[in-house]
JSON list of C-alpha atoms in Angstrom, two decimals:
[
{"chain": "A", "resi": 1, "resn": "LEU", "atom": "CA", "xyz": [-3.44, -2.86, 23.39]},
{"chain": "A", "resi": 2, "resn": "THR", "atom": "CA", "xyz": [-4.25, -4.56, 20.08]},
{"chain": "A", "resi": 3, "resn": "GLU", "atom": "CA", "xyz": [-7.85, -3.35, 20.16]},
{"chain": "A", "resi": 4, "resn": "ILE", "atom": "CA", "xyz": [-6.75, 0.22, 20.93]},
{"chain": "A", "resi": 5, "resn": "ILE", "atom": "CA", "xyz": [-4.25, 0.32, 18.06]},
{"chain": "A", "resi": 6, "resn": "CYS", "atom": "CA", "xyz": [-6.74, -1.22, 15.64]},
{"chain": "A", "resi": 7, "resn": "ASN", "atom": "CA", "xyz": [-9.27, 1.43, 16.69]},
{"chain": "A", "resi": 8, "resn": "ILE", "atom": "CA", "xyz": [-6.68, 4.15, 16.04]},
{"chain": "A", "resi": 9, "resn": "ILE", "atom": "CA", "xyz": [-5.98, 2.70, 12.58]},
{"chain": "A", "resi": 10, "resn": "ASP", "atom": "CA", "xyz": [-9.71, 2.54, 11.89]},
{"chain": "A", "resi": 11, "resn": "ALA", "atom": "CA", "xyz": [-10.87, 5.92, 13.17]},
{"chain": "A", "resi": 12, "resn": "ALA", "atom": "CA", "xyz": [-8.07, 8.38, 13.89]},
{"chain": "A", "resi": 13, "resn": "GLU", "atom": "CA", "xyz": [-6.77, 11.05, 11.54]},
{"chain": "A", "resi": 14, "resn": "CYS", "atom": "CA", "xyz": [-4.06, 9.74, 9.25]},
{"chain": "A", "resi": 15, "resn": "LYS", "atom": "CA", "xyz": [-1.37, 11.82, 10.98]},
{"chain": "A", "resi": 16, "resn": "ALA", "atom": "CA", "xyz": [-2.14, 10.01, 14.23]},
{"chain": "A", "resi": 17, "resn": "VAL", "atom": "CA", "xyz": [-2.22, 6.60, 12.52]},
{"chain": "A", "resi": 18, "resn": "VAL", "atom": "CA", "xyz": [1.20, 7.14, 10.96]},
{"chain": "A", "resi": 19, "resn": "SER", "atom": "CA", "xyz": [2.64, 8.60, 14.16]},
{"chain": "A", "resi": 20, "resn": "VAL", "atom": "CA", "xyz": [1.45, 5.67, 16.29]},
{"chain": "A", "resi": 21, "resn": "LEU", "atom": "CA", "xyz": [2.62, 3.03, 13.82]},
{"chain": "A", "resi": 22, "resn": "ASP", "atom": "CA", "xyz": [5.99, 4.71, 13.29]},
{"chain": "A", "resi": 23, "resn": "SER", "atom": "CA", "xyz": [6.57, 4.87, 17.05]},
{"chain": "A", "resi": 24, "resn": "LEU", "atom": "CA", "xyz": [5.60, 1.22, 17.56]},
{"chain": "A", "resi": 25, "resn": "GLY", "atom": "CA", "xyz": [7.81, -0.18, 14.85]},
{"chain": "A", "resi": 26, "resn": "LYS", "atom": "CA", "xyz": [7.41, -3.90, 14.25]},
{"chain": "A", "resi": 27, "resn": "ILE", "atom": "CA", "xyz": [6.27, -4.77, 17.77]},
{"chain": "A", "resi": 28, "resn": "PHE", "atom": "CA", "xyz": [2.61, -4.65, 16.74]},
{"chain": "A", "resi": 29, "resn": "ASN", "atom": "CA", "xyz": [1.08, -7.17, 14.34]},
{"chain": "A", "resi": 30, "resn": "ILE", "atom": "CA", "xyz": [-1.00, -4.96, 12.06]},
{"chain": "A", "resi": 31, "resn": "SER", "atom": "CA", "xyz": [-2.48, -7.95, 10.23]},
{"chain": "A", "resi": 32, "resn": "VAL", "atom": "CA", "xyz": [-4.96, -8.53, 13.07]},
{"chain": "A", "resi": 33, "resn": "CYS", "atom": "CA", "xyz": [-6.76, -5.25, 12.36]},
{"chain": "A", "resi": 34, "resn": "ALA", "atom": "CA", "xyz": [-9.88, -5.35, 10.19]},
{"chain": "A", "resi": 35, "resn": "ASN", "atom": "CA", "xyz": [-9.18, -2.10, 8.33]},
{"chain": "A", "resi": 36, "resn": "VAL", "atom": "CA", "xyz": [-5.56, -2.83, 7.43]},
{"chain": "A", "resi": 37, "resn": "LYS", "atom": "CA", "xyz": [-5.93, -1.11, 4.03]},
{"chain": "A", "resi": 38, "resn": "ARG", "atom": "CA", "xyz": [-6.15, 2.22, 5.85]},
{"chain": "A", "resi": 39, "resn": "ILE", "atom": "CA", "xyz": [-2.46, 1.94, 6.76]},
{"chain": "A", "resi": 40, "resn": "PRO", "atom": "CA", "xyz": [-1.11, 2.29, 3.20]},
{"chain": "A", "resi": 41, "resn": "TYR", "atom": "CA", "xyz": [-3.85, 4.86, 2.51]},
{"chain": "A", "resi": 42, "resn": "CYS", "atom": "CA", "xyz": [-2.67, 7.07, 5.37]},
{"chain": "A", "resi": 43, "resn": "TYR", "atom": "CA", "xyz": [0.98, 6.80, 4.38]},
{"chain": "A", "resi": 44, "resn": "ALA", "atom": "CA", "xyz": [0.01, 7.62, 0.78]},
{"chain": "A", "resi": 45, "resn": "ILE", "atom": "CA", "xyz": [-1.89, 10.79, 1.62]},
{"chain": "A", "resi": 46, "resn": "LEU", "atom": "CA", "xyz": [0.95, 11.94, 3.88]},
{"chain": "A", "resi": 47, "resn": "LYS", "atom": "CA", "xyz": [3.43, 11.12, 1.09]},
{"chain": "A", "resi": 48, "resn": "LYS", "atom": "CA", "xyz": [5.48, 8.88, 3.37]},
{"chain": "A", "resi": 49, "resn": "THR", "atom": "CA", "xyz": [6.91, 5.43, 2.92]},
{"chain": "A", "resi": 50, "resn": "SER", "atom": "CA", "xyz": [7.34, 2.87, 5.64]},
{"chain": "A", "resi": 51, "resn": "GLU", "atom": "CA", "xyz": [7.81, -0.79, 6.24]},
{"chain": "A", "resi": 52, "resn": "ASN", "atom": "CA", "xyz": [4.27, -0.60, 7.66]},
{"chain": "A", "resi": 53, "resn": "VAL", "atom": "CA", "xyz": [2.97, -0.12, 4.11]},
{"chain": "A", "resi": 54, "resn": "ASP", "atom": "CA", "xyz": [4.71, -3.33, 3.03]},
{"chain": "A", "resi": 55, "resn": "LEU", "atom": "CA", "xyz": [3.41, -5.18, 6.11]},
{"chain": "A", "resi": 56, "resn": "ALA", "atom": "CA", "xyz": [-0.14, -3.99, 5.48]},
{"chain": "A", "resi": 57, "resn": "LEU", "atom": "CA", "xyz": [-0.01, -4.99, 1.82]},
{"chain": "A", "resi": 58, "resn": "GLU", "atom": "CA", "xyz": [1.40, -8.40, 2.80]},
{"chain": "A", "resi": 59, "resn": "ALA", "atom": "CA", "xyz": [-1.50, -8.81, 5.26]},
{"chain": "A", "resi": 60, "resn": "ILE", "atom": "CA", "xyz": [-3.97, -8.01, 2.48]},
{"chain": "A", "resi": 61, "resn": "ILE", "atom": "CA", "xyz": [-2.24, -10.47, 0.15]},
{"chain": "A", "resi": 62, "resn": "SER", "atom": "CA", "xyz": [-2.00, -13.29, 2.71]},
{"chain": "A", "resi": 63, "resn": "SER", "atom": "CA", "xyz": [-5.69, -12.94, 3.56]},
{"chain": "A", "resi": 64, "resn": "GLY", "atom": "CA", "xyz": [-6.57, -12.87, -0.16]},
{"chain": "A", "resi": 65, "resn": "LYS", "atom": "CA", "xyz": [-8.59, -9.67, 0.22]},
{"chain": "A", "resi": 66, "resn": "LYS", "atom": "CA", "xyz": [-8.44, -8.26, -3.29]},
{"chain": "A", "resi": 67, "resn": "ASP", "atom": "CA", "xyz": [-11.51, -6.16, -2.45]},
{"chain": "A", "resi": 68, "resn": "GLN", "atom": "CA", "xyz": [-9.44, -4.24, 0.13]},
{"chain": "A", "resi": 69, "resn": "LEU", "atom": "CA", "xyz": [-6.75, -3.62, -2.47]},
{"chain": "A", "resi": 70, "resn": "ASP", "atom": "CA", "xyz": [-9.41, -2.48, -4.94]},
{"chain": "A", "resi": 71, "resn": "LYS", "atom": "CA", "xyz": [-10.79, -0.02, -2.37]},
{"chain": "A", "resi": 72, "resn": "LEU", "atom": "CA", "xyz": [-7.32, 1.26, -1.50]},
{"chain": "A", "resi": 73, "resn": "TYR", "atom": "CA", "xyz": [-6.43, 1.80, -5.15]},
{"chain": "A", "resi": 74, "resn": "SER", "atom": "CA", "xyz": [-9.72, 3.56, -5.90]},
{"chain": "A", "resi": 75, "resn": "GLU", "atom": "CA", "xyz": [-9.11, 5.90, -2.95]},
{"chain": "A", "resi": 76, "resn": "ILE", "atom": "CA", "xyz": [-5.57, 6.86, -4.00]},
{"chain": "A", "resi": 77, "resn": "ILE", "atom": "CA", "xyz": [-5.87, 6.77, -7.81]},
{"chain": "A", "resi": 78, "resn": "ASN", "atom": "CA", "xyz": [-6.48, 10.51, -8.12]},
{"chain": "A", "resi": 79, "resn": "MET", "atom": "CA", "xyz": [-3.98, 11.50, -5.46]},
{"chain": "A", "resi": 80, "resn": "ASN", "atom": "CA", "xyz": [-0.46, 12.39, -6.45]},
{"chain": "A", "resi": 81, "resn": "VAL", "atom": "CA", "xyz": [1.20, 9.29, -4.97]},
{"chain": "A", "resi": 82, "resn": "SER", "atom": "CA", "xyz": [4.72, 8.28, -5.88]},
{"chain": "A", "resi": 83, "resn": "ALA", "atom": "CA", "xyz": [5.53, 5.77, -8.60]},
{"chain": "A", "resi": 84, "resn": "GLU", "atom": "CA", "xyz": [7.24, 3.65, -5.94]},
{"chain": "A", "resi": 85, "resn": "PHE", "atom": "CA", "xyz": [3.98, 3.48, -3.98]},
{"chain": "A", "resi": 86, "resn": "LEU", "atom": "CA", "xyz": [1.97, 2.57, -7.08]},
{"chain": "A", "resi": 87, "resn": "ILE", "atom": "CA", "xyz": [4.47, -0.16, -7.92]},
{"chain": "A", "resi": 88, "resn": "LYS", "atom": "CA", "xyz": [3.90, -1.63, -4.46]},
{"chain": "A", "resi": 89, "resn": "ILE", "atom": "CA", "xyz": [0.16, -1.70, -5.21]},
{"chain": "A", "resi": 90, "resn": "ALA", "atom": "CA", "xyz": [0.80, -3.23, -8.65]},
{"chain": "A", "resi": 91, "resn": "ASN", "atom": "CA", "xyz": [3.00, -5.90, -7.10]},
{"chain": "A", "resi": 92, "resn": "ALA", "atom": "CA", "xyz": [0.33, -6.69, -4.49]},
{"chain": "A", "resi": 93, "resn": "TYR", "atom": "CA", "xyz": [-2.20, -7.19, -7.30]},
{"chain": "A", "resi": 94, "resn": "LYS", "atom": "CA", "xyz": [0.27, -9.44, -9.08]},
{"chain": "A", "resi": 95, "resn": "LYS", "atom": "CA", "xyz": [0.77, -11.56, -5.94]},
{"chain": "A", "resi": 96, "resn": "LEU", "atom": "CA", "xyz": [-3.01, -11.91, -5.68]},
{"chain": "A", "resi": 97, "resn": "GLY", "atom": "CA", "xyz": [-3.10, -13.17, -9.27]},
{"chain": "A", "resi": 98, "resn": "ALA", "atom": "CA", "xyz": [-4.74, -9.99, -10.58]},
{"chain": "A", "resi": 99, "resn": "ILE", "atom": "CA", "xyz": [-2.33, -9.52, -13.48]},
{"chain": "A", "resi": 100, "resn": "LYS", "atom": "CA", "xyz": [-4.68, -7.26, -15.45]},
{"chain": "A", "resi": 101, "resn": "GLU", "atom": "CA", "xyz": [-4.92, -4.74, -12.60]},
{"chain": "A", "resi": 102, "resn": "SER", "atom": "CA", "xyz": [-1.17, -4.93, -12.02]},
{"chain": "A", "resi": 103, "resn": "ASN", "atom": "CA", "xyz": [-0.41, -4.25, -15.68]},
{"chain": "A", "resi": 104, "resn": "GLU", "atom": "CA", "xyz": [-2.89, -1.34, -15.78]},
{"chain": "A", "resi": 105, "resn": "ILE", "atom": "CA", "xyz": [-1.12, 0.35, -12.88]},
{"chain": "A", "resi": 106, "resn": "ILE", "atom": "CA", "xyz": [2.31, -0.20, -14.46]},
{"chain": "A", "resi": 107, "resn": "LYS", "atom": "CA", "xyz": [0.97, 1.29, -17.70]},
{"chain": "A", "resi": 108, "resn": "LYS", "atom": "CA", "xyz": [-0.38, 4.30, -15.77]},
{"chain": "A", "resi": 109, "resn": "ILE", "atom": "CA", "xyz": [3.04, 4.84, -14.15]},
{"chain": "A", "resi": 110, "resn": "CYS", "atom": "CA", "xyz": [4.70, 4.62, -17.56]},
{"chain": "A", "resi": 111, "resn": "GLU", "atom": "CA", "xyz": [2.22, 7.10, -19.05]},
{"chain": "A", "resi": 112, "resn": "SER", "atom": "CA", "xyz": [2.87, 9.51, -16.19]},
{"chain": "A", "resi": 113, "resn": "GLY", "atom": "CA", "xyz": [6.40, 9.91, -17.50]},
{"chain": "A", "resi": 114, "resn": "VAL", "atom": "CA", "xyz": [8.38, 7.53, -15.33]},
{"chain": "A", "resi": 115, "resn": "LYS", "atom": "CA", "xyz": [10.64, 6.21, -18.07]},
{"chain": "A", "resi": 116, "resn": "GLU", "atom": "CA", "xyz": [11.97, 3.41, -15.90]},
{"chain": "A", "resi": 117, "resn": "ALA", "atom": "CA", "xyz": [8.43, 2.04, -15.66]},
{"chain": "A", "resi": 118, "resn": "CYS", "atom": "CA", "xyz": [8.38, 1.69, -19.41]},
{"chain": "A", "resi": 119, "resn": "GLU", "atom": "CA", "xyz": [11.94, 0.49, -19.91]},
{"chain": "A", "resi": 120, "resn": "ASN", "atom": "CA", "xyz": [12.91, -1.53, -16.86]},
{"chain": "A", "resi": 121, "resn": "ILE", "atom": "CA", "xyz": [9.71, -2.37, -15.03]},
{"chain": "A", "resi": 122, "resn": "LYS", "atom": "CA", "xyz": [10.89, -5.80, -13.89]},
{"chain": "A", "resi": 123, "resn": "ASP", "atom": "CA", "xyz": [13.99, -4.24, -12.37]},
{"chain": "A", "resi": 124, "resn": "ILE", "atom": "CA", "xyz": [11.96, -1.55, -10.60]},
{"chain": "A", "resi": 125, "resn": "ILE", "atom": "CA", "xyz": [9.53, -4.05, -9.11]},
{"chain": "A", "resi": 126, "resn": "SER", "atom": "CA", "xyz": [12.33, -6.25, -7.82]},
{"chain": "A", "resi": 127, "resn": "LYS", "atom": "CA", "xyz": [13.97, -3.24, -6.13]},
{"chain": "A", "resi": 128, "resn": "VAL", "atom": "CA", "xyz": [10.75, -2.08, -4.47]},
{"chain": "A", "resi": 129, "resn": "MET", "atom": "CA", "xyz": [9.58, -5.42, -3.10]}
]
């Protein structure tokens, strides 16, 4: 079952990835999949939020794979993703010790007109994570 779900995450259309993960809930350990960064990517392009995004980001953080976070961010940077989603990415960078990248994302959110990002960024981050 694990191999099948990891293959779905790796190769299926994002709608299928999100549908499968949403139906499974927390019974599947997504951290065992090689392409775990595709999970937040798929949720981002479908403009959905889920605990699966948090679990995938935690898997990236715990494995110390900043390169996966870099790839994810480069893939979604020009998409119209929510400030909440970008804050999750910024927080993941921060947890990996990549403060510069984290601050750049927060600045981008602020510049996009999200006043809370400029005024109360610490409060926003604590609410999201």
